[in-house]
């Protein structure tokens, strides 16, 4: 009887501890998310610069991202080579829209991954709602080095770009410092570093530097040029509406 | 009268749209140049006609093209215009300018209205789209080009996960207009349902009457997308040879005339698989009941053989041009439908490697083992894009795809967007 009680108590304590850890991870992720998404509904203008392995510039792209609550994002390609293209992400569902066609193309999560900075990298700016995990420990990380909390995260829903993330955040301010991003097959796809506006007292991520580990080893600089709160009309998140090539500015 | 009504409605929409859309005008476009090196087939009716009477028929020629496309939108007006100049190896030069799209849009009472020349493309699928019955966009083109829109009046309603579209197509065309030019009323319903996109289609043509269709696209897993489309038609425009003409009889005018096929079915199934290494494979199979039947093609082959026998031993009074002309007119059958054979298989593999994208695809017609194989390579720079490729038509000598006028096309194109 006593043994049974002890076992039940141990199980309860384990469950409570697990739940507490989960709550703590969620709290830490929400704090880290605030450095990229200060509101649930935002418009973010982004510039992508890709550099060759020798550091020479390769290409540059501009995007406007409407990141909305409930995992809804719309990415507008703004550079001449891609002008008029759009990617719509509604939870786990994705569409590609081309300017010369009035037909949205349904794409798989794997197709969303294509490119030096995938649309998932550009449009996804939060972890708290998409990942669960555990605190692995405290380590030194970043440049200059600082005390960081190391989190091991696993996708909580199927439509996310990366299945697993090893994330390091600052121990004091909880700002994101670096991340290893793993795809479905558990291969390391990219390594990310985050550049803050004010290193001593960070308020926002100004740049994300991605090093491709899967194919070409190129470095991609994702610069957040402008952020503002914006809630888009419901119809903007309908692929058939977007296929009409409406003005969305 | 109908044309003036459309113009008046368009003008009204423009007037309203001018007040309604305050967004800044947007301009973009591209300049593209390409060279297409074409080789005519040594097999098939046009090749036979040319051998019998050289110069009687126009065979495929290599050509160079320079094209500028400009897109502009603002104040409720959207315009896409193209300037096209072409020079072929025979020395002739031609040029033209056209509006691919020019329409006015206006939102009112929760609906979006448009009037003018507009591209309205529908359906799922890559190699063939049974329900793309408004635009009827050419498929499997060598270079992605903007098609020329059709005269339409559209009314559309959107919610978060549904869309309704009603289109009056070609309202200014005559009731006798054929194929894509036929005046018609078309409708589409769209419903998003998680990983599934459902589409319902209906069309009423003034001559070809009703048709109904449906399509679905389903993202089945991380890497697999499946799609299907089907359409049932009351009637469809096609071509048929004069039934009173004997296989070996010579005709004075083209015996291939407009005809219709009753209750045809069009259907497509397909899927795409993409992996982490950015390799993508598309496979599709489709049935096009509006294409000429196997029996019609058998009769076509019999007539070709009969005309060939006459060409070998022509009556003294018959000029070779008369026989050659009859043989050449047999090539008209290639234009009866968008597909030559009713049953078709298609596969396409592409691989995105940094700035490069190699692609290989094949269209295969099981009825006669005909095939079109295309291999291409694209390079996308920061701004400039280069495309090059080779398309070869082939199969056994009696396969239709081995008898079309073109044997192979090699091309290179450069695109500069602005």
Short mmCIF file of C-alpha atoms in Angstrom, two decimals, chain A residues 33-239:
data_model
loop_
_atom_site.label_atom_id
_atom_site.label_comp_id
_atom_site.label_asym_id
_atom_site.label_seq_id
_atom_site.Cartn_x
_atom_site.Cartn_y
_atom_site.Cartn_z
CA UNK A 33 9.37 35.70 -29.79
CA UNK A 34 8.74 39.29 -28.66
CA UNK A 35 12.07 40.31 -30.20
CA UNK A 36 10.70 39.52 -33.69
CA UNK A 37 6.91 39.69 -33.25
CA UNK A 38 5.93 42.48 -30.88
CA UNK A 39 2.25 42.01 -31.76
CA UNK A 40 -0.01 39.16 -32.98
CA UNK A 41 -0.69 40.86 -36.34
CA UNK A 42 2.18 42.57 -38.08
CA UNK A 43 3.55 43.80 -41.38
CA UNK A 44 7.30 43.25 -41.66
CA UNK A 45 9.41 44.47 -44.58
CA UNK A 46 12.34 42.14 -45.03
CA UNK A 47 15.50 42.19 -47.13
CA UNK A 48 17.34 38.99 -47.94
CA UNK A 49 21.01 39.15 -49.00
CA UNK A 50 22.70 35.92 -50.03
CA UNK A 51 26.51 35.65 -49.87
CA UNK A 52 28.76 33.08 -51.52
CA UNK A 53 31.10 30.97 -49.41
CA UNK A 54 33.94 33.45 -50.17
CA UNK A 55 31.78 36.31 -48.80
CA UNK A 56 31.02 37.90 -52.18
CA UNK A 57 27.40 39.05 -52.69
CA UNK A 58 25.24 36.61 -54.61
CA UNK A 59 21.73 38.04 -54.72
CA UNK A 60 19.31 40.30 -52.93
CA UNK A 61 15.52 40.02 -52.50
CA UNK A 62 12.83 42.16 -50.84
CA UNK A 63 9.69 40.79 -49.19
CA UNK A 64 6.68 42.16 -47.40
CA UNK A 65 5.35 39.74 -44.80
CA UNK A 66 1.91 40.00 -43.23
CA UNK A 67 2.27 37.77 -40.16
CA UNK A 68 -1.12 37.24 -38.57
CA UNK A 69 -2.38 35.32 -35.57
CA UNK A 70 -3.40 31.63 -35.81
CA UNK A 71 -0.32 30.75 -37.89
CA UNK A 72 -1.48 32.78 -40.89
CA UNK A 73 1.11 34.55 -43.07
CA UNK A 74 1.18 36.17 -46.48
CA UNK A 75 4.53 36.82 -48.17
CA UNK A 76 4.68 39.28 -51.08
CA UNK A 77 7.81 39.13 -53.25
CA UNK A 78 8.92 42.68 -54.09
CA UNK A 79 12.16 42.28 -56.10
CA UNK A 80 11.97 42.65 -59.90
CA UNK A 81 12.93 38.99 -60.52
CA UNK A 82 10.00 37.79 -58.37
CA UNK A 83 7.61 40.77 -58.43
CA UNK A 84 3.99 39.72 -58.07
CA UNK A 85 4.72 36.29 -56.61
CA UNK A 86 3.02 35.48 -53.31
CA UNK A 87 3.12 32.67 -50.79
CA UNK A 88 0.13 32.17 -48.51
CA UNK A 89 0.51 30.08 -45.36
CA UNK A 90 -2.59 29.19 -43.37
CA UNK A 91 -1.53 26.90 -40.55
CA UNK A 92 -0.29 23.74 -42.24
CA UNK A 93 -1.61 24.72 -45.69
CA UNK A 94 0.42 26.59 -48.33
CA UNK A 95 -0.19 28.13 -51.73
CA UNK A 96 2.10 29.74 -54.30
CA UNK A 97 0.67 32.44 -56.55
CA UNK A 98 2.39 33.59 -59.74
CA UNK A 99 1.62 36.98 -61.34
CA UNK A 100 1.06 35.53 -64.83
CA UNK A 101 -1.55 33.05 -63.63
CA UNK A 102 -4.91 33.39 -61.91
CA UNK A 103 -4.49 29.94 -60.45
CA UNK A 104 -3.13 29.38 -56.92
CA UNK A 105 -0.78 26.42 -56.74
CA UNK A 106 -1.13 24.20 -53.69
CA UNK A 107 2.36 23.38 -52.39
CA UNK A 108 3.68 20.90 -49.86
CA UNK A 109 5.65 21.84 -46.74
CA UNK A 110 8.73 20.46 -48.52
CA UNK A 111 8.23 22.84 -51.47
CA UNK A 112 7.95 25.71 -49.00
CA UNK A 113 11.47 24.87 -47.89
CA UNK A 114 13.00 25.64 -51.31
CA UNK A 115 15.37 28.58 -51.61
CA UNK A 116 18.31 30.08 -49.73
CA UNK A 117 15.96 31.63 -47.22
CA UNK A 118 12.78 29.60 -47.46
CA UNK A 119 9.48 31.38 -47.17
CA UNK A 120 9.19 29.62 -43.82
CA UNK A 121 12.31 31.45 -42.62
CA UNK A 122 10.88 34.77 -43.72
CA UNK A 123 7.30 34.34 -42.60
CA UNK A 124 7.73 32.42 -39.36
CA UNK A 125 8.66 34.73 -36.54
CA UNK A 126 7.49 32.86 -33.48
CA UNK A 127 8.30 29.57 -31.77
CA UNK A 128 6.00 29.51 -28.72
CA UNK A 129 2.88 28.34 -30.59
CA UNK A 130 4.68 25.91 -32.89
CA UNK A 131 7.20 24.10 -30.70
CA UNK A 132 7.39 22.30 -27.40
CA UNK A 133 10.52 21.04 -25.70
CA UNK A 134 12.80 21.10 -22.75
CA UNK A 135 15.61 23.11 -21.24
CA UNK A 136 18.83 21.26 -21.94
CA UNK A 137 20.98 23.43 -19.70
CA UNK A 138 22.95 26.61 -19.42
CA UNK A 139 25.92 27.27 -21.72
CA UNK A 140 28.09 30.11 -22.88
CA UNK A 141 27.13 31.30 -26.37
CA UNK A 142 27.16 34.27 -28.75
CA UNK A 143 29.70 36.94 -29.59
CA UNK A 144 30.68 38.36 -27.15
CA UNK A 145 29.99 35.27 -25.13
CA UNK A 146 27.22 35.39 -22.59
CA UNK A 147 25.29 32.98 -20.41
CA UNK A 148 22.58 31.30 -22.47
CA UNK A 149 19.74 28.87 -21.91
CA UNK A 150 19.85 25.95 -24.35
CA UNK A 151 16.39 24.70 -25.41
CA UNK A 152 15.72 21.53 -27.41
CA UNK A 153 12.48 22.06 -29.34
CA UNK A 154 10.29 19.69 -31.35
CA UNK A 155 7.54 20.74 -33.75
CA UNK A 156 4.10 20.69 -32.14
CA UNK A 157 2.32 20.80 -35.51
CA UNK A 158 3.13 19.34 -38.90
CA UNK A 159 3.27 22.44 -41.11
CA UNK A 160 6.36 24.07 -39.60
CA UNK A 161 9.47 24.47 -41.71
CA UNK A 162 11.82 22.77 -39.26
CA UNK A 163 10.97 19.61 -37.36
CA UNK A 164 13.53 20.20 -34.61
CA UNK A 165 15.32 23.29 -33.31
CA UNK A 166 18.21 23.62 -30.89
CA UNK A 167 17.80 27.17 -29.62
CA UNK A 168 20.04 29.30 -27.44
CA UNK A 169 18.57 32.40 -25.79
CA UNK A 170 20.18 34.97 -23.48
CA UNK A 171 19.77 33.99 -19.83
CA UNK A 172 19.03 37.50 -18.61
CA UNK A 173 16.96 39.08 -21.41
CA UNK A 174 15.77 35.89 -23.18
CA UNK A 175 16.72 37.32 -26.57
CA UNK A 176 17.41 34.72 -29.30
CA UNK A 177 21.16 34.24 -29.86
CA UNK A 178 21.57 31.25 -32.17
CA UNK A 179 19.72 28.19 -33.43
CA UNK A 180 20.37 24.92 -35.25
CA UNK A 181 17.46 24.11 -37.58
CA UNK A 182 16.72 20.50 -38.51
CA UNK A 183 14.37 19.27 -41.26
CA UNK A 184 12.02 16.26 -41.20
CA UNK A 185 14.78 13.69 -41.77
CA UNK A 186 16.66 15.17 -38.77
CA UNK A 187 19.38 16.57 -41.04
CA UNK A 188 20.85 19.91 -39.98
CA UNK A 189 19.50 22.30 -42.63
CA UNK A 190 20.61 25.72 -41.43
CA UNK A 191 22.38 27.42 -38.56
CA UNK A 192 20.97 30.77 -37.50
CA UNK A 193 22.51 33.68 -35.59
CA UNK A 194 20.46 36.64 -34.39
CA UNK A 195 21.69 40.23 -34.37
CA UNK A 196 20.00 42.58 -31.88
CA UNK A 197 19.44 46.32 -32.19
CA UNK A 198 21.19 47.14 -28.91
CA UNK A 199 23.37 44.27 -27.66
CA UNK A 200 23.52 45.62 -24.11
CA UNK A 201 19.78 46.25 -23.84
CA UNK A 202 18.14 44.43 -26.77
CA UNK A 203 14.59 45.32 -27.83
CA UNK A 204 14.32 43.75 -31.30
CA UNK A 205 16.07 41.37 -33.71
CA UNK A 206 17.41 43.42 -36.62
CA UNK A 207 19.05 40.59 -38.55
CA UNK A 208 18.98 36.83 -38.78
CA UNK A 209 22.06 35.21 -40.37
CA UNK A 210 21.44 31.78 -41.85
CA UNK A 211 24.23 29.42 -42.88
CA UNK A 212 23.02 26.66 -45.22
CA UNK A 213 24.27 23.25 -44.06
CA UNK A 214 22.20 21.10 -46.41
CA UNK A 215 23.28 22.15 -49.92
CA UNK A 216 25.49 25.11 -50.79
CA UNK A 217 26.89 26.42 -47.45
CA UNK A 218 25.96 29.97 -48.49
CA UNK A 219 25.12 32.60 -45.89
CA UNK A 220 21.82 34.43 -46.01
CA UNK A 221 21.29 37.70 -44.18
CA UNK A 222 17.62 38.33 -43.31
CA UNK A 223 17.24 42.00 -42.36
CA UNK A 224 14.04 43.25 -40.77
CA UNK A 225 13.74 46.74 -42.30
CA UNK A 226 10.43 47.85 -40.91
CA UNK A 227 7.87 46.43 -38.52
CA UNK A 228 4.40 47.76 -37.86
CA UNK A 229 1.16 46.44 -36.44
CA UNK A 230 -1.26 45.49 -39.22
CA UNK A 231 -4.33 43.29 -39.34
CA UNK A 232 -5.17 42.33 -42.91
CA UNK A 233 -8.74 41.88 -44.21
CA UNK A 234 -10.06 38.31 -44.06
CA UNK A 235 -10.23 38.05 -47.86
CA UNK A 236 -6.46 38.64 -48.18
CA UNK A 237 -5.98 35.20 -46.66
CA UNK A 238 -8.14 33.49 -49.31
CA UNK A 239 -5.95 32.02 -52.11
#
